[in-house]
Short mmCIF file of C-alpha atoms in Angstrom, two decimals:
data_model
loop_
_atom_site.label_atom_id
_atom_site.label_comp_id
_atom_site.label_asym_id
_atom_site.label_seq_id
_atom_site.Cartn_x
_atom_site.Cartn_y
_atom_site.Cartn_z
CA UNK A 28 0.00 0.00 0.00
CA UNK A 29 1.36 3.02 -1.05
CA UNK A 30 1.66 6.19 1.62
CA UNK A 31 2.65 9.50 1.83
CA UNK A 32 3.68 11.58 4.55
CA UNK A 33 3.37 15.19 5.52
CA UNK A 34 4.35 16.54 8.66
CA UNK A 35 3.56 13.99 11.35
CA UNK A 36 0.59 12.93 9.68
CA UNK A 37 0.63 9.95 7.58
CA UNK A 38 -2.16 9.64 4.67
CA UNK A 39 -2.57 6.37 2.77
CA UNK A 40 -4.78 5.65 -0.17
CA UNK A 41 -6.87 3.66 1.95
CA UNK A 42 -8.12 7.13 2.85
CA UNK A 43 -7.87 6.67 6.98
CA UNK A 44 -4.81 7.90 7.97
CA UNK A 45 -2.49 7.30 10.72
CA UNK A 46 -1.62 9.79 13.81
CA UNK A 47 1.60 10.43 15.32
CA UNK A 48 2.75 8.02 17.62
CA UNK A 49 5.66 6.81 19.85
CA UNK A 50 7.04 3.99 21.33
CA UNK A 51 5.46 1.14 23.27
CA UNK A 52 6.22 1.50 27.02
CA UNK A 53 5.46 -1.97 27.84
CA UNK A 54 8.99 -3.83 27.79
CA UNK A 55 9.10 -1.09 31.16
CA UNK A 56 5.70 -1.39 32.46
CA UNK A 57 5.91 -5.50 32.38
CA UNK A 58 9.46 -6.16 33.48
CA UNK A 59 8.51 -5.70 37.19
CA UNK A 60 6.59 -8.80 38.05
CA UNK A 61 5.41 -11.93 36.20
CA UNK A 62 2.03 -12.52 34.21
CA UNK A 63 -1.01 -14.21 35.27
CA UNK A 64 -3.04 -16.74 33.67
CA UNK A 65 -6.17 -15.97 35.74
CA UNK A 66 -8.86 -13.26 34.35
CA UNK A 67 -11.54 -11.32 36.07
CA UNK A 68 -14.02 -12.91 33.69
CA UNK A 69 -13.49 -16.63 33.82
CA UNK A 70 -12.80 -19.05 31.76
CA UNK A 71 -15.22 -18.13 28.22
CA UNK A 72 -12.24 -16.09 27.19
CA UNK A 73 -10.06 -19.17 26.48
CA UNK A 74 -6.83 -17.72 26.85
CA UNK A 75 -3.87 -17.23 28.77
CA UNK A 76 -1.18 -14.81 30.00
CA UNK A 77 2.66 -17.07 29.36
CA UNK A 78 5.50 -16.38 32.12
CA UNK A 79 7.59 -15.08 29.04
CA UNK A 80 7.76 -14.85 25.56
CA UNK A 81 7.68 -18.79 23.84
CA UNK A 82 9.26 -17.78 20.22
CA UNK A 83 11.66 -19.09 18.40
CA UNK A 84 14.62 -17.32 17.59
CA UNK A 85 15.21 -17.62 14.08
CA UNK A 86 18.55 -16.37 11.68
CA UNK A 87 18.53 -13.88 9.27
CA UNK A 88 19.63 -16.58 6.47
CA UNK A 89 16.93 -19.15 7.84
CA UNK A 90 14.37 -16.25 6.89
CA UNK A 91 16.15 -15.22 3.84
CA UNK A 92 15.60 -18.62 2.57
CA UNK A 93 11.95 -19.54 4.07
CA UNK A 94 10.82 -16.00 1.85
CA UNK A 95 13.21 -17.08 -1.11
CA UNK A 96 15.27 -14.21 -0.35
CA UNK A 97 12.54 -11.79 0.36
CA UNK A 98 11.41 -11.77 -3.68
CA UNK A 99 9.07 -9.54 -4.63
CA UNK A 100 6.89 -12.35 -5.90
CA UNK A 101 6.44 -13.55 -1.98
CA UNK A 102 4.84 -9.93 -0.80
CA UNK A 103 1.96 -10.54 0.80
CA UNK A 104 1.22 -6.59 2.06
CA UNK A 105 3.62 -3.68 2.68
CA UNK A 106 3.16 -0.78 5.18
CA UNK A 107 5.11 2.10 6.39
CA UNK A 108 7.30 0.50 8.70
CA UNK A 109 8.24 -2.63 6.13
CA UNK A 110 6.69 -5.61 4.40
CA UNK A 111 5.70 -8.48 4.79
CA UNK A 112 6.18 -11.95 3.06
CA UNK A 113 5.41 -15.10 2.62
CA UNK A 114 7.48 -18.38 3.63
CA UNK A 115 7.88 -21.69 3.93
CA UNK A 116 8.84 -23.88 7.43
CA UNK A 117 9.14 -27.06 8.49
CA UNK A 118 5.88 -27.53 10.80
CA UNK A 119 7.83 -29.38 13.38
CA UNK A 120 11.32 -27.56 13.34
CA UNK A 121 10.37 -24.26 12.09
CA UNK A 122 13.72 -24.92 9.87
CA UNK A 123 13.23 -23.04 5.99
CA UNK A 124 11.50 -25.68 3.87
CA UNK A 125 11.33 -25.73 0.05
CA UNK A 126 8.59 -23.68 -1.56
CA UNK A 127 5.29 -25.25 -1.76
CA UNK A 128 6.00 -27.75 1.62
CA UNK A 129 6.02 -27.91 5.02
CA UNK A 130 3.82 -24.70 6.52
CA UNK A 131 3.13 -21.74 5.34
CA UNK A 132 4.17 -18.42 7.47
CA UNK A 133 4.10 -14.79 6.97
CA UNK A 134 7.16 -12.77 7.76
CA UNK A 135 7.41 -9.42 8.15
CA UNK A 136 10.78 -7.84 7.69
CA UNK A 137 10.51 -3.96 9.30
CA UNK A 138 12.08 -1.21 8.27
CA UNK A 139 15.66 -1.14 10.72
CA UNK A 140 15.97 2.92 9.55
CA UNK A 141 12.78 3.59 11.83
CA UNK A 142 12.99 3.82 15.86
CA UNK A 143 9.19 3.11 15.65
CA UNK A 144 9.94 0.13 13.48
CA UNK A 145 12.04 -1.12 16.48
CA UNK A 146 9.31 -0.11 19.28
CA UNK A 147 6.39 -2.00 17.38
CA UNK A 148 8.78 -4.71 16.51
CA UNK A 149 9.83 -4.89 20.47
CA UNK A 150 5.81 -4.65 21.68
CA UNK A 151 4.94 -6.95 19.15
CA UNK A 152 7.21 -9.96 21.03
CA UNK A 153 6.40 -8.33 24.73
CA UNK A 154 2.67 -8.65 23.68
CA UNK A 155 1.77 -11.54 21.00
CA UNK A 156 4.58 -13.20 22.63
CA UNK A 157 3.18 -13.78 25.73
CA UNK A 158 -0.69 -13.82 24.93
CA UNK A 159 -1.97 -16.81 23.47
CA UNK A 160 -6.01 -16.99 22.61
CA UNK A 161 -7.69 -18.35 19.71
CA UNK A 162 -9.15 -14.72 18.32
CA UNK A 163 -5.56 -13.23 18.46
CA UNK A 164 -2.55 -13.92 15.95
CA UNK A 165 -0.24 -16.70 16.49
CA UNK A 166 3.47 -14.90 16.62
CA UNK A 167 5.57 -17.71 16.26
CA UNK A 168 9.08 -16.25 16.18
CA UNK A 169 11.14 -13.44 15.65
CA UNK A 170 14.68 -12.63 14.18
CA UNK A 171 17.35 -9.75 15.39
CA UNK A 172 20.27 -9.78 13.92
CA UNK A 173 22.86 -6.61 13.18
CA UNK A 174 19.61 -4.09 12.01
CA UNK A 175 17.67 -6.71 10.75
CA UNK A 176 14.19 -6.88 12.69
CA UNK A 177 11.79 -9.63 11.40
CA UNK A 178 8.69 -11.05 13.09
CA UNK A 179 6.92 -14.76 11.98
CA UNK A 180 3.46 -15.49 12.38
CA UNK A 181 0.92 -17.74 11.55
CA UNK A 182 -0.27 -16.80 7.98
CA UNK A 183 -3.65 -16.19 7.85
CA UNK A 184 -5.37 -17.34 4.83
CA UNK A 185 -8.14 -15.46 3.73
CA UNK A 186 -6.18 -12.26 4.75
CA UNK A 187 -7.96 -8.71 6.50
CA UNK A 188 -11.38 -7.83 6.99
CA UNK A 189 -10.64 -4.28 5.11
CA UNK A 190 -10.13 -6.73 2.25
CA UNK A 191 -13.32 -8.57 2.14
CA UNK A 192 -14.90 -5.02 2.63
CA UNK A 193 -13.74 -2.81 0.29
CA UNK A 194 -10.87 -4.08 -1.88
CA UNK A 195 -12.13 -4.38 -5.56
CA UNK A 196 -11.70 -8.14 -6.61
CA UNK A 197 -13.16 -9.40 -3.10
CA UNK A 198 -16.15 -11.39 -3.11
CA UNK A 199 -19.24 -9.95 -0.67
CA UNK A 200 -19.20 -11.08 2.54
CA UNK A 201 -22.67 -12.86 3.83
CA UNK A 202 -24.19 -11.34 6.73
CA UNK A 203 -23.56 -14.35 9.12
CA UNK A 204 -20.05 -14.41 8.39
CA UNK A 205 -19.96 -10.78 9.36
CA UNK A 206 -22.16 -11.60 12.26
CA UNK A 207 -18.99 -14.47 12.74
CA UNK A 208 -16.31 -11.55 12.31
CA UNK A 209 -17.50 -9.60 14.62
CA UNK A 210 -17.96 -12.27 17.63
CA UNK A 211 -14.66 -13.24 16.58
CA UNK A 212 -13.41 -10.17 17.25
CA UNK A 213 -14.84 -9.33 20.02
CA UNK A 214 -13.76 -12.33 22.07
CA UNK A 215 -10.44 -11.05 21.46
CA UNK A 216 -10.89 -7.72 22.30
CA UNK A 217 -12.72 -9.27 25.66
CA UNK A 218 -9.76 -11.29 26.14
CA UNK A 219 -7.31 -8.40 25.96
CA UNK A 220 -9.73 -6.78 28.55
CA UNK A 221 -10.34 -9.22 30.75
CA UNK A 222 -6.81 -9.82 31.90
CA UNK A 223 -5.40 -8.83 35.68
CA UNK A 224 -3.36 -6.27 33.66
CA UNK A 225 -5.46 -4.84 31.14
CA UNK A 226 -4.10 -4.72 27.35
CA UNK A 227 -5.60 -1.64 25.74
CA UNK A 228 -5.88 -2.46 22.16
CA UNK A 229 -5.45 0.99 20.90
CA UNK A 230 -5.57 0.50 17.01
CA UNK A 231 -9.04 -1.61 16.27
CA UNK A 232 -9.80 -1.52 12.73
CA UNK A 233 -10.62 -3.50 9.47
CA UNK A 234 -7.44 -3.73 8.34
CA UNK A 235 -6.46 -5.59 11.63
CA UNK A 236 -8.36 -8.07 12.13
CA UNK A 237 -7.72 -11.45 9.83
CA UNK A 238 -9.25 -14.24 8.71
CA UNK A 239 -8.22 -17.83 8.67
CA UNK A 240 -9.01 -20.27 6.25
CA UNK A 241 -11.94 -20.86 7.70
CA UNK A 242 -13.18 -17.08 8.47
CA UNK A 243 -12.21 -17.16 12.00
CA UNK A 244 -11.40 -13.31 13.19
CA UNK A 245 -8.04 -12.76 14.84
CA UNK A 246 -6.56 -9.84 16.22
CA UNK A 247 -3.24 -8.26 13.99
CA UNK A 248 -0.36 -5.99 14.85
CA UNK A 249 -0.24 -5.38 18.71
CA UNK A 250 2.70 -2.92 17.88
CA UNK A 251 0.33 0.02 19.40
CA UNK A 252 -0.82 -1.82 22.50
CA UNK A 253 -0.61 -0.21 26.04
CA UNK A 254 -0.99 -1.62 29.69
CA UNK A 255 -4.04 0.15 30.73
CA UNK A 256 -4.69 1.59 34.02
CA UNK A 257 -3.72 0.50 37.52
CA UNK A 258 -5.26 0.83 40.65
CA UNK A 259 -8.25 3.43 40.97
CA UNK A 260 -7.27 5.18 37.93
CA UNK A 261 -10.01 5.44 35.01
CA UNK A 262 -7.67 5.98 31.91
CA UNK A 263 -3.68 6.82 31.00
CA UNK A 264 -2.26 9.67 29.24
CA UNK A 265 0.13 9.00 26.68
CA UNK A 266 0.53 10.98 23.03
CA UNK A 267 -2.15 10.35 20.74
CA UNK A 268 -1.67 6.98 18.49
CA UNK A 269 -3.95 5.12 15.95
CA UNK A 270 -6.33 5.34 12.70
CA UNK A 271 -8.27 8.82 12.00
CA UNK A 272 -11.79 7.05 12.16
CA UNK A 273 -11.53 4.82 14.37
CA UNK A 274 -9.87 6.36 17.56
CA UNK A 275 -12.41 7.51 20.20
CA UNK A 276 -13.17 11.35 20.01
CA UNK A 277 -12.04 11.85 23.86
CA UNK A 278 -8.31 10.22 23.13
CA UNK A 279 -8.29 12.63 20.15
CA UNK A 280 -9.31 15.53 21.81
CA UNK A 281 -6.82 14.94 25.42
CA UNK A 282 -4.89 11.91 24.97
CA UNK A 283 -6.36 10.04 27.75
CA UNK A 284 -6.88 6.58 26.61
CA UNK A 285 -9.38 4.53 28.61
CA UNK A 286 -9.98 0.38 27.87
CA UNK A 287 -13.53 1.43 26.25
CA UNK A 288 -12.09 3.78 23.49
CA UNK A 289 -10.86 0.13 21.87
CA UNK A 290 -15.00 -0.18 22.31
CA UNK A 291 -15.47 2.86 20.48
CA UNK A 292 -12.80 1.39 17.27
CA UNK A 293 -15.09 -1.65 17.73
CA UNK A 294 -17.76 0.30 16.59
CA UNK A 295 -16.45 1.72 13.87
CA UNK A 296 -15.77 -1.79 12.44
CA UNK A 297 -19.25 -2.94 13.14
CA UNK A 298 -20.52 0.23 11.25
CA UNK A 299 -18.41 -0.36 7.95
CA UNK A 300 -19.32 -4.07 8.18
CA UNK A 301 -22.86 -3.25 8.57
CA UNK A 302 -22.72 -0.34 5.85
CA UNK A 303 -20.05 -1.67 3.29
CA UNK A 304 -18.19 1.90 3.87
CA UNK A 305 -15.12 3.47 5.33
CA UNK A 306 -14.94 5.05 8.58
CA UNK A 307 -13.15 8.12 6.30
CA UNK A 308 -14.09 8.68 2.40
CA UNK A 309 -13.24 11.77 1.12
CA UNK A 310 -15.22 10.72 -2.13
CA UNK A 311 -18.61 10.62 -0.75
CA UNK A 312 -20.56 13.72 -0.70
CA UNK A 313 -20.42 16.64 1.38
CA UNK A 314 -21.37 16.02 5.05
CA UNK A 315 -20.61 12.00 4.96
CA UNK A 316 -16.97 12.16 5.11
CA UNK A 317 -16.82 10.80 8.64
CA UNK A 318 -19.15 7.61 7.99
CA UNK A 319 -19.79 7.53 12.26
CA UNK A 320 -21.54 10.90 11.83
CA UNK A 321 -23.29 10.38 8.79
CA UNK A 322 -24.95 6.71 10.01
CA UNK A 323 -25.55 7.38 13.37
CA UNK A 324 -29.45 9.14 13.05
CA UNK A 325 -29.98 5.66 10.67
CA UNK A 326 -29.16 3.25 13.40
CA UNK A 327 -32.01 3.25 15.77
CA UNK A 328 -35.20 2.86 13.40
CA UNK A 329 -35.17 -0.11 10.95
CA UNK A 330 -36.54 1.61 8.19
CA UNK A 331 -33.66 3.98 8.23
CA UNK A 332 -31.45 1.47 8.71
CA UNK A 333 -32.41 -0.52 5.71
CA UNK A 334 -30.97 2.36 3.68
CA UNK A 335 -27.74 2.50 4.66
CA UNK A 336 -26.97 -1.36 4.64
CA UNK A 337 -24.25 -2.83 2.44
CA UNK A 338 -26.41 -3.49 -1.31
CA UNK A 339 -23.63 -5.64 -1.66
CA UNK A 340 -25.93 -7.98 0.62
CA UNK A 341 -28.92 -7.81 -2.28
CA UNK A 342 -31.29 -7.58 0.43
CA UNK A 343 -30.07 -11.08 1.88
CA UNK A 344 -30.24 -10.26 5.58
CA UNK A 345 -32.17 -10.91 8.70
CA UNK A 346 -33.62 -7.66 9.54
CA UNK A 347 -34.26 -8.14 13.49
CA UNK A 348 -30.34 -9.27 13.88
CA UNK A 349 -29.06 -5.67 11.76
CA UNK A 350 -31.66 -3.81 13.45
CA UNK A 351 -30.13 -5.33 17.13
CA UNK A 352 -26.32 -5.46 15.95
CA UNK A 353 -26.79 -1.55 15.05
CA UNK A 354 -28.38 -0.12 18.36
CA UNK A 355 -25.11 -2.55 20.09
CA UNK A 356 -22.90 0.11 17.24
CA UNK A 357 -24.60 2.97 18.32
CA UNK A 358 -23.89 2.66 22.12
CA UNK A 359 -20.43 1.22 21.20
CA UNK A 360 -19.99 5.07 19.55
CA UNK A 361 -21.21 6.88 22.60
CA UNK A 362 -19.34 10.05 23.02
CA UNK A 363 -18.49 9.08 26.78
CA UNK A 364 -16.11 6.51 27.56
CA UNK A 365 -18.43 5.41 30.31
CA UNK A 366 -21.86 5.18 28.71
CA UNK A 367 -20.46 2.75 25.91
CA UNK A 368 -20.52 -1.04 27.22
CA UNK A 369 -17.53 -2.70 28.17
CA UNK A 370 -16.82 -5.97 25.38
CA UNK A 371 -17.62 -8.48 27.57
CA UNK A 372 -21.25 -6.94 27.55
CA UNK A 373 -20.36 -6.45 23.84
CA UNK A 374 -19.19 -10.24 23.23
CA UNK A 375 -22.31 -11.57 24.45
CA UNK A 376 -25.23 -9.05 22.86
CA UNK A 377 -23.44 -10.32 19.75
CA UNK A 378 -23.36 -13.73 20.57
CA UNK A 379 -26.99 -13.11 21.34
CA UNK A 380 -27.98 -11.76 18.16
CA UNK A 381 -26.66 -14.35 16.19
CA UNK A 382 -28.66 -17.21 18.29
CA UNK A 383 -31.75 -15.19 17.02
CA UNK A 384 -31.84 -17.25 13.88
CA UNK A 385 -31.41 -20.39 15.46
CA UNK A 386 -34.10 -20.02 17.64
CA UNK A 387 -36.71 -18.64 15.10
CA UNK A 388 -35.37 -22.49 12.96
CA UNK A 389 -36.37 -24.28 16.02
CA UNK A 390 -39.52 -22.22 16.46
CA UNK A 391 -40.27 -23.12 12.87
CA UNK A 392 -39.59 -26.67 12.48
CA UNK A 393 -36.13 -26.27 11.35
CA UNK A 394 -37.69 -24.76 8.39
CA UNK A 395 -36.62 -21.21 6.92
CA UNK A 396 -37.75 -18.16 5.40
CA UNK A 397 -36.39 -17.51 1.79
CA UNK A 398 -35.18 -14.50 3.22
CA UNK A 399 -33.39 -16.20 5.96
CA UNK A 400 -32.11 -18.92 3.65
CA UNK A 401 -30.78 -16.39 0.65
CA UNK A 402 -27.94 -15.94 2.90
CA UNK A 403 -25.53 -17.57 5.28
CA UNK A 404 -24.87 -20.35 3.39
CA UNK A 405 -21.43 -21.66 2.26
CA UNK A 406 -21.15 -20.04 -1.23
CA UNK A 407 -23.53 -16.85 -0.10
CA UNK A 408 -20.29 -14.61 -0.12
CA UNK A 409 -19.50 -15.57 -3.29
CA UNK A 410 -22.57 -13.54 -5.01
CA UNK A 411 -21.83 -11.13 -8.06
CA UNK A 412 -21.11 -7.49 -7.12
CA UNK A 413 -23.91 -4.46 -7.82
CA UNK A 414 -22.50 -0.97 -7.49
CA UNK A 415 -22.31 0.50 -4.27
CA UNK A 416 -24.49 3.61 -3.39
CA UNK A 417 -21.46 5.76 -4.97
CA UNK A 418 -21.58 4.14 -8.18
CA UNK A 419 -18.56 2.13 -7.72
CA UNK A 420 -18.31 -1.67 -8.22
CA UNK A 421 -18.21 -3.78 -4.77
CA UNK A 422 -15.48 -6.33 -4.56
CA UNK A 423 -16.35 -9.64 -6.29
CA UNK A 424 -13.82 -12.48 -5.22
CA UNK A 425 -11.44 -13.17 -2.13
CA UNK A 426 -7.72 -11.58 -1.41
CA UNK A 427 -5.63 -14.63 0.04
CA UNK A 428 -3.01 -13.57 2.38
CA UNK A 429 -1.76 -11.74 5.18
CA UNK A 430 -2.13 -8.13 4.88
CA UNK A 431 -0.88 -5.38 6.50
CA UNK A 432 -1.75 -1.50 5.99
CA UNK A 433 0.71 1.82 5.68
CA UNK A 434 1.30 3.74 8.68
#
């Protein structure tokens, strides 16, 4: 993805655009005391805190060959701070294997000019390193060697969620694999909020959260990530960091980053998947640049709602669960930290929602509606792709591979 950068504002033709930002402080915050495996909310999270970091240490020549000496033909996605590729390992040595065997991994080789190449690279490993859940990117290994800083993680087949939504070539996503997404999502989010020491999230968007093979959501790129607060404090104050779009309006505004402005990113995402368009689009029409402001008097009243849905869904949607998964959006956006739910609450409206359908089968006789049955099923993202309400063409077929985004 191509960027450009003016002053300490980065712009990328994805039209969000990146803040300026500084280092992770967690390498500091962590290294006094060890990690805990037990979380406030139980044991529904299915996850756990390690003592330290379990990653292989891989060589810069092991990499070199894995990646097939980083060709351009192996790029899976490039950002600001470096791309990344895809590679080849043995599955039980993690040695290089020969292209086309073994497992497949993506590798992403930062820029060593950067400092904040370094300081994602290092909260990467302090963070993915030592979280393991099911909703959250494997990191498998890293490499540092002279100014070489690489990272290896699971590759992730069916690649971002910012894909599937808006990249031209992308087939339509169904409305129950959104629905899928987003409880995906969530349970990682929950996860990362759940723990004794609270991970604040900090960059929650589209492009972040990938899909495996099997359109299971997992959390990308923890380079952002902060400790949240301690004690009886409500929120830390650091310098601002993330995606125009999706941060919360009060970090913005003071800097103060509370555990529910990741709720706020998460409702972002649940508005574009719901919609079909970006948090920021400076080629819609006047007064719907910011998608959050333009949507938000549609979300409460399903008549209103039904005209700003994705068309990419051809009417193929259960009406009751996008009528309940926007009101959950529209508190998720609430302009005060403390009215917005917390993503536990969030986790399981969604969860919820998505048993609607399943109950209204059983209600039935295990017999559907057309309208329930024109979508969900195995090929339904596969449709062809109407224009979008702008005129352009939706995406029409699936990007494999693990993306990243520019900074």
């Amino acid at each position: 993805m191509n960027s450009k950068t003016s002053g300490s504002i980065t712009t990328s033709n994805s039209t969000t655009g990146k803040l300026s930002s500084g280092g992770s402080s967690f390498m500091a915050s962590a290294g006094s005391g060890g990690t805990n495996s037990a979380f406030d909310e139980g044991g529904f999270l299915e996850g756990q805190i390690l003592e330290a970091p379990n990653l292989r240490t891989f060589t810069f020549l092991e990499l070199r060959t894995a990646t097939k000496n980083f060709r351009p033909d192996s790029v899976l996605g490039e950002g600001g701070f470096g791309r990344v590729y895809k590679g080849w390992v043995d599955e039980k040595t993690m040695n290089p294997a020969k292209s086309g065997t073994g497992m497949v991994v993506a590798v992403k080789k930062l820029n060593s000019e950067s400092m904040q190449g370094y300081e994602e690279w290092q909260s990467e490993i302090n963070f993915l390193g030592r979280l393991s859940h099911p909703n959250l990117v494997k990191l498998l290994g890293y490499c540092w060697e002279d100014k070489e800083l690489l990272l290896v993680y699971e590759f992730m087949a069916k690649g971002s969620l910012e894909n599937h939504l808006f990249r031209r070539g992308c087939a339509p996503l169904s409305w129950e694999l959104r629905l899928k997404i987003a409880i995906g999502a969530a349970r990682g989010l929950a996860f990362l909020h759940a723990s004794e020491k609270q991970v604040i999230y900090r960059d929650f968007k589209a492009s972040n959260i990938l899909l495996d093979a099997n359109y299971n959501a997992k959390l990308s790129d923890f380079g952002l990530a902060k400790l949240g607060p301690t004690g009886s404090n409500s929120h830390i104050t650091t310098r601002v960091m993330g995606t125009y779009g999706y941060a919360a309006p009060e970090y913005v505004a003071t800097g103060h980053l509370y555990v529910k402005s990741d709720v706020y990113g998460f409702g972002v995402v649940m508005l574009e998947m719901l919609t079909g368009q970006r948090a920021l689009d400076p080629n819609r029409p006047n007064g719907q640049l910011s998608l959050v402001d333009w949507a938000k008097p549609y979300l409460n009243d399903r008549r209103k709602l039904a005209r700003i849905m994705d068309t990419r869904f051809e009417g193929q949607y259960n009406s009751k669960q996008a009528l309940q998964s926007a009101q959950l959006t529209m508190i998720c956006l609430a302009a005060e930290p403390r009215s917005r739910p917390s993503m536990k609450e969030v986790l399981e409206t969604l969860e919820q929602i998505e048993a609607m359908k399943s109950r209204a089968r059983e209600a039935r006789g295990g017999s559907g509606s057309s309208r329930d049955r024109g979508h969900g099923r195995g090929t339904a993202q596969h449709r062809s792709s109407p224009r979008t309400s702008d005129g352009r063409r939706g995406p029409s077929r699936a990007a494999n591979g693990h993306a990243t985004k520019a900074r």
